[in-house]
Amino acid sequence: MAIEFTKYHGLGNDFILIDNRSSSVPLVTPEQAIKLCDRHFGIGADGVIFALPGENDTDYTMRIFNSDGSEPEMCGNGIRCLAGFLADLEGESRNKDSYRIHTLGGVMTPQLLSDGLVKVDMGLPRLLASEIPTNLAPAQEKVISQPLEVAGQTWEVTCVNMGNPHCITFVEDVSAIELETIGPKFEHHPAFPQRINTEFIQVVRRDYLKMRVWERGAGITLACGTGACASLVAGVLTGKCDRTATIELPGGPLQIEWSEVDQRVYMTGPAERVFTGKL
């Protein structure tokens, strides 16, 4: 059976989108996803995203297989791409500008803006050690500016779950980080039993941060939406940044806000269609 797909990217974080609305089971296996994501022998992507039927009164369900075949709970850039993909699928029948999407990390609400950007209500950040999860602190305590030894160096880390787990550390110069070497050591550190996404953050101004990321299951990527959200939360918790800031990633900027009113995190950024094809 031929399967149609559309390639999207959010700031260079790229995905293969598949219309899976006719079934609650992904049409592609994790093993097949690995091959499809291969940049030399496949389509090339950081992950495969499936648009499945909604659950529990949501419009749709999102599932994603990373380029290594693992399944993350959520993906910030991916959900913006999914919103754009759903709008394309619905075409002229689309009667609203926002969706309630069920994910393994909770219900997310992306909104298509008039300027072509997508704003996502990413929900409440989860901060307790048991919610990350990590053993860096007792289960009901937060991990804020805790020392963590990785590769013979002590890093000061803050942990945030934005639907998936993140470890954030602030550095003087993100360009000096040997990400390919240090990233895997963070991801597989015994402090994180379910592995971890790691963000290295340089504070340029209180409203402008630079970020590089090592994604769990994908490695170095040009952008990470949940990571940008987690990094702003970490910056606020440590007193390093404002509650609204631009996060500059290698692929471009995201606008992130941690609202004082409802304590929810909002992410705004692009989702761009690249091409379509058949498997």
PDB file of C-alpha atoms in Angstrom:
ATOM      1  CA  MET A   1       0.000   0.000   0.000  1.00  0.00           C
ATOM      2  CA  ALA A   2       1.378   3.383  -1.009  1.00  0.00           C
ATOM      3  CA  ILE A   3       1.571   5.876   1.844  1.00  0.00           C
ATOM      4  CA  GLU A   4       1.520   9.582   1.086  1.00  0.00           C
ATOM      5  CA  PHE A   5       3.673  11.885   3.191  1.00  0.00           C
ATOM      6  CA  THR A   6       4.529  15.559   3.492  1.00  0.00           C
ATOM      7  CA  LYS A   7       7.904  16.871   4.632  1.00  0.00           C
ATOM      8  CA  TYR A   8       7.750  19.842   7.031  1.00  0.00           C
ATOM      9  CA  HIS A   9      10.298  21.687   9.100  1.00  0.00           C
ATOM     10  CA  GLY A  10      10.172  24.045  12.045  1.00  0.00           C
ATOM     11  CA  LEU A  11      13.387  26.107  12.056  1.00  0.00           C
ATOM     12  CA  GLY A  12      15.242  23.232  10.414  1.00  0.00           C
ATOM     13  CA  ASN A  13      13.922  20.600  12.821  1.00  0.00           C
ATOM     14  CA  ASP A  14      12.412  18.430  10.074  1.00  0.00           C
ATOM     15  CA  PHE A  15       9.725  15.768  10.027  1.00  0.00           C
ATOM     16  CA  ILE A  16       7.916  13.335   7.766  1.00  0.00           C
ATOM     17  CA  LEU A  17       4.158  13.849   8.312  1.00  0.00           C
ATOM     18  CA  ILE A  18       1.737  10.981   7.606  1.00  0.00           C
ATOM     19  CA  ASP A  19      -2.063  11.131   7.429  1.00  0.00           C
ATOM     20  CA  ASN A  20      -3.014   8.376   9.882  1.00  0.00           C
ATOM     21  CA  ARG A  21      -6.583   9.533  10.570  1.00  0.00           C
ATOM     22  CA  SER A  22      -8.093   6.246   9.363  1.00  0.00           C
ATOM     23  CA  SER A  23      -6.385   4.180  12.070  1.00  0.00           C
ATOM     24  CA  SER A  24      -5.224   4.507  15.664  1.00  0.00           C
ATOM     25  CA  VAL A  25      -2.143   2.407  14.823  1.00  0.00           C
ATOM     26  CA  PRO A  26       0.806   4.149  13.103  1.00  0.00           C
ATOM     27  CA  LEU A  27       1.131   3.117   9.448  1.00  0.00           C
ATOM     28  CA  VAL A  28       4.925   2.955   9.772  1.00  0.00           C
ATOM     29  CA  THR A  29       6.878   0.891  12.314  1.00  0.00           C
ATOM     30  CA  PRO A  30       9.758   2.292  14.373  1.00  0.00           C
ATOM     31  CA  GLU A  31      12.161   0.198  12.283  1.00  0.00           C
ATOM     32  CA  GLN A  32      10.766   1.668   9.073  1.00  0.00           C
ATOM     33  CA  ALA A  33      10.948   5.160  10.579  1.00  0.00           C
ATOM     34  CA  ILE A  34      14.686   4.729  11.141  1.00  0.00           C
ATOM     35  CA  LYS A  35      15.154   3.993   7.440  1.00  0.00           C
ATOM     36  CA  LEU A  36      12.911   6.844   6.313  1.00  0.00           C
ATOM     37  CA  CYS A  37      14.785   9.347   8.499  1.00  0.00           C
ATOM     38  CA  ASP A  38      18.187   8.348   7.104  1.00  0.00           C
ATOM     39  CA  ARG A  39      19.560  11.397   5.284  1.00  0.00           C
ATOM     40  CA  HIS A  40      21.557   9.370   2.749  1.00  0.00           C
ATOM     41  CA  PHE A  41      19.382   6.333   2.058  1.00  0.00           C
ATOM     42  CA  GLY A  42      15.928   7.622   3.000  1.00  0.00           C
ATOM     43  CA  ILE A  43      13.881  10.824   2.911  1.00  0.00           C
ATOM     44  CA  GLY A  44      15.845  12.393   5.733  1.00  0.00           C
ATOM     45  CA  ALA A  45      14.255  13.766   8.911  1.00  0.00           C
ATOM     46  CA  ASP A  46      14.562  14.106  12.663  1.00  0.00           C
ATOM     47  CA  GLY A  47      11.377  12.077  13.090  1.00  0.00           C
ATOM     48  CA  VAL A  48       8.140  10.697  11.615  1.00  0.00           C
ATOM     49  CA  ILE A  49       4.890  12.250  12.875  1.00  0.00           C
ATOM     50  CA  PHE A  50       1.483  10.593  12.599  1.00  0.00           C
ATOM     51  CA  ALA A  51      -1.862  12.440  12.589  1.00  0.00           C
ATOM     52  CA  LEU A  52      -4.193   9.926  14.264  1.00  0.00           C
ATOM     53  CA  PRO A  53      -7.850  10.128  15.383  1.00  0.00           C
ATOM     54  CA  GLY A  54      -8.467  12.175  18.517  1.00  0.00           C
ATOM     55  CA  GLU A  55      -8.841  10.697  21.997  1.00  0.00           C
ATOM     56  CA  ASN A  56     -10.774  11.972  25.009  1.00  0.00           C
ATOM     57  CA  ASP A  57     -12.596  14.777  23.187  1.00  0.00           C
ATOM     58  CA  THR A  58      -9.514  16.029  21.335  1.00  0.00           C
ATOM     59  CA  ASP A  59      -9.489  16.805  17.620  1.00  0.00           C
ATOM     60  CA  TYR A  60      -6.503  14.619  16.756  1.00  0.00           C
ATOM     61  CA  THR A  61      -3.778  12.495  18.312  1.00  0.00           C
ATOM     62  CA  MET A  62      -0.068  13.020  17.641  1.00  0.00           C
ATOM     63  CA  ARG A  63       2.515  10.274  17.793  1.00  0.00           C
ATOM     64  CA  ILE A  64       6.127  10.549  16.719  1.00  0.00           C
ATOM     65  CA  PHE A  65       9.009   8.161  16.137  1.00  0.00           C
ATOM     66  CA  ASN A  66      12.468   9.697  16.449  1.00  0.00           C
ATOM     67  CA  SER A  67      15.188   9.034  13.904  1.00  0.00           C
ATOM     68  CA  ASP A  68      16.505   6.242  16.169  1.00  0.00           C
ATOM     69  CA  GLY A  69      13.069   4.591  16.383  1.00  0.00           C
ATOM     70  CA  SER A  70      12.321   5.693  19.941  1.00  0.00           C
ATOM     71  CA  GLU A  71       9.035   7.410  20.763  1.00  0.00           C
ATOM     72  CA  PRO A  72       9.102  10.719  22.667  1.00  0.00           C
ATOM     73  CA  GLU A  73       6.133  12.026  24.612  1.00  0.00           C
ATOM     74  CA  MET A  74       5.927  15.299  22.677  1.00  0.00           C
ATOM     75  CA  CYS A  75       7.746  17.557  20.235  1.00  0.00           C
ATOM     76  CA  GLY A  76       7.313  21.334  20.154  1.00  0.00           C
ATOM     77  CA  ASN A  77       8.501  21.993  16.606  1.00  0.00           C
ATOM     78  CA  GLY A  78       6.728  18.840  15.512  1.00  0.00           C
ATOM     79  CA  ILE A  79       3.347  19.898  16.843  1.00  0.00           C
ATOM     80  CA  ARG A  80       3.584  23.196  14.949  1.00  0.00           C
ATOM     81  CA  CYS A  81       4.323  21.212  11.790  1.00  0.00           C
ATOM     82  CA  LEU A  82       1.408  18.909  12.583  1.00  0.00           C
ATOM     83  CA  ALA A  83      -0.941  21.908  12.886  1.00  0.00           C
ATOM     84  CA  GLY A  84       0.128  23.108   9.434  1.00  0.00           C
ATOM     85  CA  PHE A  85      -0.244  19.600   8.034  1.00  0.00           C
ATOM     86  CA  LEU A  86      -3.757  19.228   9.488  1.00  0.00           C
ATOM     87  CA  ALA A  87      -4.784  22.557   7.985  1.00  0.00           C
ATOM     88  CA  ASP A  88      -3.561  21.309   4.586  1.00  0.00           C
ATOM     89  CA  LEU A  89      -5.443  18.016   4.992  1.00  0.00           C
ATOM     90  CA  GLU A  90      -8.696  19.749   5.934  1.00  0.00           C
ATOM     91  CA  GLY A  91      -8.384  22.290   3.136  1.00  0.00           C
ATOM     92  CA  GLU A  92     -11.546  24.251   2.482  1.00  0.00           C
ATOM     93  CA  SER A  93     -13.455  22.210   5.066  1.00  0.00           C
ATOM     94  CA  ARG A  94     -11.349  23.707   7.883  1.00  0.00           C
ATOM     95  CA  ASN A  95     -13.610  25.759  10.131  1.00  0.00           C
ATOM     96  CA  LYS A  96     -11.275  26.762  12.960  1.00  0.00           C
ATOM     97  CA  ASP A  97      -7.778  28.051  13.555  1.00  0.00           C
ATOM     98  CA  SER A  98      -6.798  25.937  16.559  1.00  0.00           C
ATOM     99  CA  TYR A  99      -6.705  22.250  17.449  1.00  0.00           C
ATOM    100  CA  ARG A 100      -6.773  20.265  20.664  1.00  0.00           C
ATOM    101  CA  ILE A 101      -4.216  17.512  20.137  1.00  0.00           C
ATOM    102  CA  HIS A 102      -3.739  14.500  22.362  1.00  0.00           C
ATOM    103  CA  THR A 103      -0.066  13.578  22.929  1.00  0.00           C
ATOM    104  CA  LEU A 104       1.735  11.241  25.300  1.00  0.00           C
ATOM    105  CA  GLY A 105       2.821  14.416  27.112  1.00  0.00           C
ATOM    106  CA  GLY A 106      -0.723  15.772  27.557  1.00  0.00           C
ATOM    107  CA  VAL A 107      -3.168  17.831  25.513  1.00  0.00           C
ATOM    108  CA  MET A 108      -1.554  20.606  23.438  1.00  0.00           C
ATOM    109  CA  THR A 109      -3.373  23.429  21.644  1.00  0.00           C
ATOM    110  CA  PRO A 110      -1.673  24.884  18.535  1.00  0.00           C
ATOM    111  CA  GLN A 111      -3.236  27.963  16.932  1.00  0.00           C
ATOM    112  CA  LEU A 112      -2.650  29.033  13.320  1.00  0.00           C
ATOM    113  CA  LEU A 113      -1.967  32.782  13.266  1.00  0.00           C
ATOM    114  CA  SER A 114      -2.750  35.184  10.423  1.00  0.00           C
ATOM    115  CA  ASP A 115       0.955  35.863   9.797  1.00  0.00           C
ATOM    116  CA  GLY A 116       1.635  32.202   9.062  1.00  0.00           C
ATOM    117  CA  LEU A 117       3.197  31.423  12.432  1.00  0.00           C
ATOM    118  CA  VAL A 118       1.827  28.861  14.864  1.00  0.00           C
ATOM    119  CA  LYS A 119       1.282  29.619  18.561  1.00  0.00           C
ATOM    120  CA  VAL A 120       1.089  26.639  20.883  1.00  0.00           C
ATOM    121  CA  ASP A 121      -0.260  26.479  24.418  1.00  0.00           C
ATOM    122  CA  MET A 122       2.344  24.085  25.788  1.00  0.00           C
ATOM    123  CA  GLY A 123       0.657  23.737  29.177  1.00  0.00           C
ATOM    124  CA  LEU A 124       2.117  23.918  32.657  1.00  0.00           C
ATOM    125  CA  PRO A 125       5.792  23.096  33.184  1.00  0.00           C
ATOM    126  CA  ARG A 126       6.376  20.167  35.510  1.00  0.00           C
ATOM    127  CA  LEU A 127       9.243  20.702  37.869  1.00  0.00           C
ATOM    128  CA  LEU A 128       9.346  17.968  40.505  1.00  0.00           C
ATOM    129  CA  ALA A 129      12.177  15.435  40.286  1.00  0.00           C
ATOM    130  CA  SER A 130       9.653  12.590  39.971  1.00  0.00           C
ATOM    131  CA  GLU A 131       8.057  14.365  36.989  1.00  0.00           C
ATOM    132  CA  ILE A 132      11.280  14.732  34.995  1.00  0.00           C
ATOM    133  CA  PRO A 133      12.192  11.975  36.063  1.00  0.00           C
ATOM    134  CA  THR A 134      15.591  12.312  37.728  1.00  0.00           C
ATOM    135  CA  ASN A 135      17.325  11.177  40.895  1.00  0.00           C
ATOM    136  CA  LEU A 136      19.144  14.502  41.326  1.00  0.00           C
ATOM    137  CA  ALA A 137      16.733  15.465  44.119  1.00  0.00           C
ATOM    138  CA  PRO A 138      14.056  13.839  46.296  1.00  0.00           C
ATOM    139  CA  ALA A 139      10.928  12.965  44.300  1.00  0.00           C
ATOM    140  CA  GLN A 140       8.812  15.924  45.487  1.00  0.00           C
ATOM    141  CA  GLU A 141      11.541  18.562  45.185  1.00  0.00           C
ATOM    142  CA  LYS A 142      12.595  20.710  42.230  1.00  0.00           C
ATOM    143  CA  VAL A 143      15.974  20.456  40.517  1.00  0.00           C
ATOM    144  CA  ILE A 144      17.214  24.045  40.247  1.00  0.00           C
ATOM    145  CA  SER A 145      20.925  24.871  39.852  1.00  0.00           C
ATOM    146  CA  GLN A 146      21.998  21.417  41.010  1.00  0.00           C
ATOM    147  CA  PRO A 147      25.562  20.181  40.362  1.00  0.00           C
ATOM    148  CA  LEU A 148      25.910  17.288  37.927  1.00  0.00           C
ATOM    149  CA  GLU A 149      29.193  15.680  36.947  1.00  0.00           C
ATOM    150  CA  VAL A 150      29.403  14.781  33.264  1.00  0.00           C
ATOM    151  CA  ALA A 151      32.597  13.834  31.451  1.00  0.00           C
ATOM    152  CA  GLY A 152      34.774  14.876  34.377  1.00  0.00           C
ATOM    153  CA  GLN A 153      33.234  18.354  34.587  1.00  0.00           C
ATOM    154  CA  THR A 154      30.692  19.726  37.055  1.00  0.00           C
ATOM    155  CA  TRP A 155      27.715  21.402  35.402  1.00  0.00           C
ATOM    156  CA  GLU A 156      25.004  23.414  37.139  1.00  0.00           C
ATOM    157  CA  VAL A 157      21.687  22.072  35.850  1.00  0.00           C
ATOM    158  CA  THR A 158      17.984  22.824  36.131  1.00  0.00           C
ATOM    159  CA  CYS A 159      15.395  20.248  35.056  1.00  0.00           C
ATOM    160  CA  VAL A 160      11.997  20.898  33.480  1.00  0.00           C
ATOM    161  CA  ASN A 161       9.402  18.609  31.912  1.00  0.00           C
ATOM    162  CA  MET A 162       7.472  20.260  29.052  1.00  0.00           C
ATOM    163  CA  GLY A 163       5.701  17.087  27.978  1.00  0.00           C
ATOM    164  CA  ASN A 164       9.153  15.527  27.670  1.00  0.00           C
ATOM    165  CA  PRO A 165      12.201  15.777  29.958  1.00  0.00           C
ATOM    166  CA  HIS A 166      14.864  18.483  29.735  1.00  0.00           C
ATOM    167  CA  CYS A 167      18.117  19.266  31.505  1.00  0.00           C
ATOM    168  CA  ILE A 168      19.229  22.887  31.070  1.00  0.00           C
ATOM    169  CA  THR A 169      22.651  24.299  31.800  1.00  0.00           C
ATOM    170  CA  PHE A 170      23.773  27.914  31.343  1.00  0.00           C
ATOM    171  CA  VAL A 171      27.163  28.538  29.733  1.00  0.00           C
ATOM    172  CA  GLU A 172      29.277  31.534  28.739  1.00  0.00           C
ATOM    173  CA  ASP A 173      29.500  30.594  25.055  1.00  0.00           C
ATOM    174  CA  VAL A 174      27.254  27.986  23.414  1.00  0.00           C
ATOM    175  CA  SER A 175      29.465  27.858  20.333  1.00  0.00           C
ATOM    176  CA  ALA A 176      32.312  26.482  22.450  1.00  0.00           C
ATOM    177  CA  ILE A 177      30.348  23.399  23.557  1.00  0.00           C
ATOM    178  CA  GLU A 178      31.492  20.163  21.890  1.00  0.00           C
ATOM    179  CA  LEU A 179      27.903  19.037  21.522  1.00  0.00           C
ATOM    180  CA  GLU A 180      28.561  15.853  19.595  1.00  0.00           C
ATOM    181  CA  THR A 181      30.809  14.613  22.411  1.00  0.00           C
ATOM    182  CA  ILE A 182      29.028  15.880  25.524  1.00  0.00           C
ATOM    183  CA  GLY A 183      25.413  15.472  24.363  1.00  0.00           C
ATOM    184  CA  PRO A 184      25.267  11.655  24.466  1.00  0.00           C
ATOM    185  CA  LYS A 185      26.861  11.641  27.918  1.00  0.00           C
ATOM    186  CA  PHE A 186      24.067  13.833  29.265  1.00  0.00           C
ATOM    187  CA  GLU A 187      21.383  11.819  27.449  1.00  0.00           C
ATOM    188  CA  HIS A 188      22.505   8.504  28.921  1.00  0.00           C
ATOM    189  CA  HIS A 189      23.587   9.776  32.366  1.00  0.00           C
ATOM    190  CA  PRO A 190      22.348   7.518  35.207  1.00  0.00           C
ATOM    191  CA  ALA A 191      20.701  10.556  36.828  1.00  0.00           C
ATOM    192  CA  PHE A 192      18.016  10.305  34.106  1.00  0.00           C
ATOM    193  CA  PRO A 193      16.409   6.838  34.018  1.00  0.00           C
ATOM    194  CA  GLN A 194      14.359   7.641  30.890  1.00  0.00           C
ATOM    195  CA  ARG A 195      17.201   9.545  29.209  1.00  0.00           C
ATOM    196  CA  ILE A 196      17.115  13.335  28.746  1.00  0.00           C
ATOM    197  CA  ASN A 197      17.117  16.210  26.260  1.00  0.00           C
ATOM    198  CA  THR A 198      19.882  18.680  27.053  1.00  0.00           C
ATOM    199  CA  GLU A 199      19.968  22.424  26.341  1.00  0.00           C
ATOM    200  CA  PHE A 200      23.057  24.610  26.582  1.00  0.00           C
ATOM    201  CA  ILE A 201      22.003  28.247  27.029  1.00  0.00           C
ATOM    202  CA  GLN A 202      23.891  31.520  26.669  1.00  0.00           C
ATOM    203  CA  VAL A 203      22.159  34.575  28.138  1.00  0.00           C
ATOM    204  CA  VAL A 204      22.768  37.497  25.778  1.00  0.00           C
ATOM    205  CA  ARG A 205      20.117  39.688  27.410  1.00  0.00           C
ATOM    206  CA  ARG A 206      17.306  38.960  29.814  1.00  0.00           C
ATOM    207  CA  ASP A 207      14.936  38.844  26.833  1.00  0.00           C
ATOM    208  CA  TYR A 208      17.294  37.096  24.390  1.00  0.00           C
ATOM    209  CA  LEU A 209      18.907  33.684  24.829  1.00  0.00           C
ATOM    210  CA  LYS A 210      21.021  31.536  22.520  1.00  0.00           C
ATOM    211  CA  MET A 211      20.475  27.792  22.647  1.00  0.00           C
ATOM    212  CA  ARG A 212      22.029  24.596  21.339  1.00  0.00           C
ATOM    213  CA  VAL A 213      20.410  21.252  21.945  1.00  0.00           C
ATOM    214  CA  TRP A 214      21.112  17.556  22.048  1.00  0.00           C
ATOM    215  CA  GLU A 215      17.783  15.766  21.602  1.00  0.00           C
ATOM    216  CA  ARG A 216      17.068  12.411  23.151  1.00  0.00           C
ATOM    217  CA  GLY A 217      16.760   9.932  20.301  1.00  0.00           C
ATOM    218  CA  ALA A 218      17.703  12.408  17.557  1.00  0.00           C
ATOM    219  CA  GLY A 219      21.060  13.932  18.521  1.00  0.00           C
ATOM    220  CA  ILE A 220      22.031  17.402  17.329  1.00  0.00           C
ATOM    221  CA  THR A 221      19.066  19.233  15.802  1.00  0.00           C
ATOM    222  CA  LEU A 222      18.680  22.772  14.503  1.00  0.00           C
ATOM    223  CA  ALA A 223      15.785  23.511  16.850  1.00  0.00           C
ATOM    224  CA  CYS A 224      13.757  22.054  19.717  1.00  0.00           C
ATOM    225  CA  GLY A 225      10.474  23.694  20.694  1.00  0.00           C
ATOM    226  CA  THR A 226       9.955  21.968  24.024  1.00  0.00           C
ATOM    227  CA  GLY A 227      13.614  22.635  24.805  1.00  0.00           C
ATOM    228  CA  ALA A 228      13.195  26.348  24.143  1.00  0.00           C
ATOM    229  CA  CYS A 229      10.174  26.395  26.470  1.00  0.00           C
ATOM    230  CA  ALA A 230      12.030  24.463  29.169  1.00  0.00           C
ATOM    231  CA  SER A 231      15.032  26.773  28.843  1.00  0.00           C
ATOM    232  CA  LEU A 232      12.969  29.909  29.398  1.00  0.00           C
ATOM    233  CA  VAL A 233      11.359  28.323  32.465  1.00  0.00           C
ATOM    234  CA  ALA A 234      14.805  27.392  33.765  1.00  0.00           C
ATOM    235  CA  GLY A 235      16.012  30.933  33.112  1.00  0.00           C
ATOM    236  CA  VAL A 236      13.133  32.382  35.128  1.00  0.00           C
ATOM    237  CA  LEU A 237      13.625  29.899  37.973  1.00  0.00           C
ATOM    238  CA  THR A 238      17.307  30.801  38.207  1.00  0.00           C
ATOM    239  CA  GLY A 239      16.716  34.550  37.823  1.00  0.00           C
ATOM    240  CA  LYS A 240      18.617  34.760  34.550  1.00  0.00           C
ATOM    241  CA  CYS A 241      15.872  35.905  32.164  1.00  0.00           C
ATOM    242  CA  ASP A 242      12.436  37.503  31.844  1.00  0.00           C
ATOM    243  CA  ARG A 243       9.183  35.576  31.500  1.00  0.00           C
ATOM    244  CA  THR A 244       9.023  36.483  27.798  1.00  0.00           C
ATOM    245  CA  ALA A 245      12.067  36.112  25.579  1.00  0.00           C
ATOM    246  CA  THR A 246      13.381  35.271  22.141  1.00  0.00           C
ATOM    247  CA  ILE A 247      15.230  31.960  22.059  1.00  0.00           C
ATOM    248  CA  GLU A 248      17.722  31.908  19.193  1.00  0.00           C
ATOM    249  CA  LEU A 249      18.356  28.378  17.923  1.00  0.00           C
ATOM    250  CA  PRO A 250      20.711  27.351  15.097  1.00  0.00           C
ATOM    251  CA  GLY A 251      17.651  27.160  12.803  1.00  0.00           C
ATOM    252  CA  GLY A 252      16.162  30.514  13.847  1.00  0.00           C
ATOM    253  CA  PRO A 253      14.199  32.207  16.651  1.00  0.00           C
ATOM    254  CA  LEU A 254      11.222  31.135  18.745  1.00  0.00           C
ATOM    255  CA  GLN A 255       9.156  33.448  20.932  1.00  0.00           C
ATOM    256  CA  ILE A 256       8.502  31.920  24.349  1.00  0.00           C
ATOM    257  CA  GLU A 257       6.321  33.225  27.180  1.00  0.00           C
ATOM    258  CA  TRP A 258       5.743  31.779  30.658  1.00  0.00           C
ATOM    259  CA  SER A 259       2.555  33.583  31.604  1.00  0.00           C
ATOM    260  CA  GLU A 260       2.279  35.075  35.078  1.00  0.00           C
ATOM    261  CA  VAL A 261      -1.509  34.961  34.723  1.00  0.00           C
ATOM    262  CA  ASP A 262      -2.159  31.271  34.105  1.00  0.00           C
ATOM    263  CA  GLN A 263       1.394  29.886  34.565  1.00  0.00           C
ATOM    264  CA  ARG A 264       1.187  28.192  31.150  1.00  0.00           C
ATOM    265  CA  VAL A 265       3.979  28.306  28.590  1.00  0.00           C
ATOM    266  CA  TYR A 266       3.303  29.635  25.088  1.00  0.00           C
ATOM    267  CA  MET A 267       5.540  29.053  22.067  1.00  0.00           C
ATOM    268  CA  THR A 268       5.279  30.903  18.746  1.00  0.00           C
ATOM    269  CA  GLY A 269       7.229  29.971  15.631  1.00  0.00           C
ATOM    270  CA  PRO A 270       7.045  28.840  11.999  1.00  0.00           C
ATOM    271  CA  ALA A 271       6.028  25.560  10.375  1.00  0.00           C
ATOM    272  CA  GLU A 272       6.959  25.257   6.719  1.00  0.00           C
ATOM    273  CA  ARG A 273       5.978  22.650   4.134  1.00  0.00           C
ATOM    274  CA  VAL A 274       8.896  21.385   2.053  1.00  0.00           C
ATOM    275  CA  PHE A 275       7.517  18.756  -0.338  1.00  0.00           C
ATOM    276  CA  THR A 276       5.119  15.838  -0.681  1.00  0.00           C
ATOM    277  CA  GLY A 277       5.633  12.283  -1.933  1.00  0.00           C
ATOM    278  CA  LYS A 278       4.655   8.611  -1.677  1.00  0.00           C
ATOM    279  CA  LEU A 279       6.361   5.762   0.124  1.00  0.00           C
TER     280      LEU A 279
END
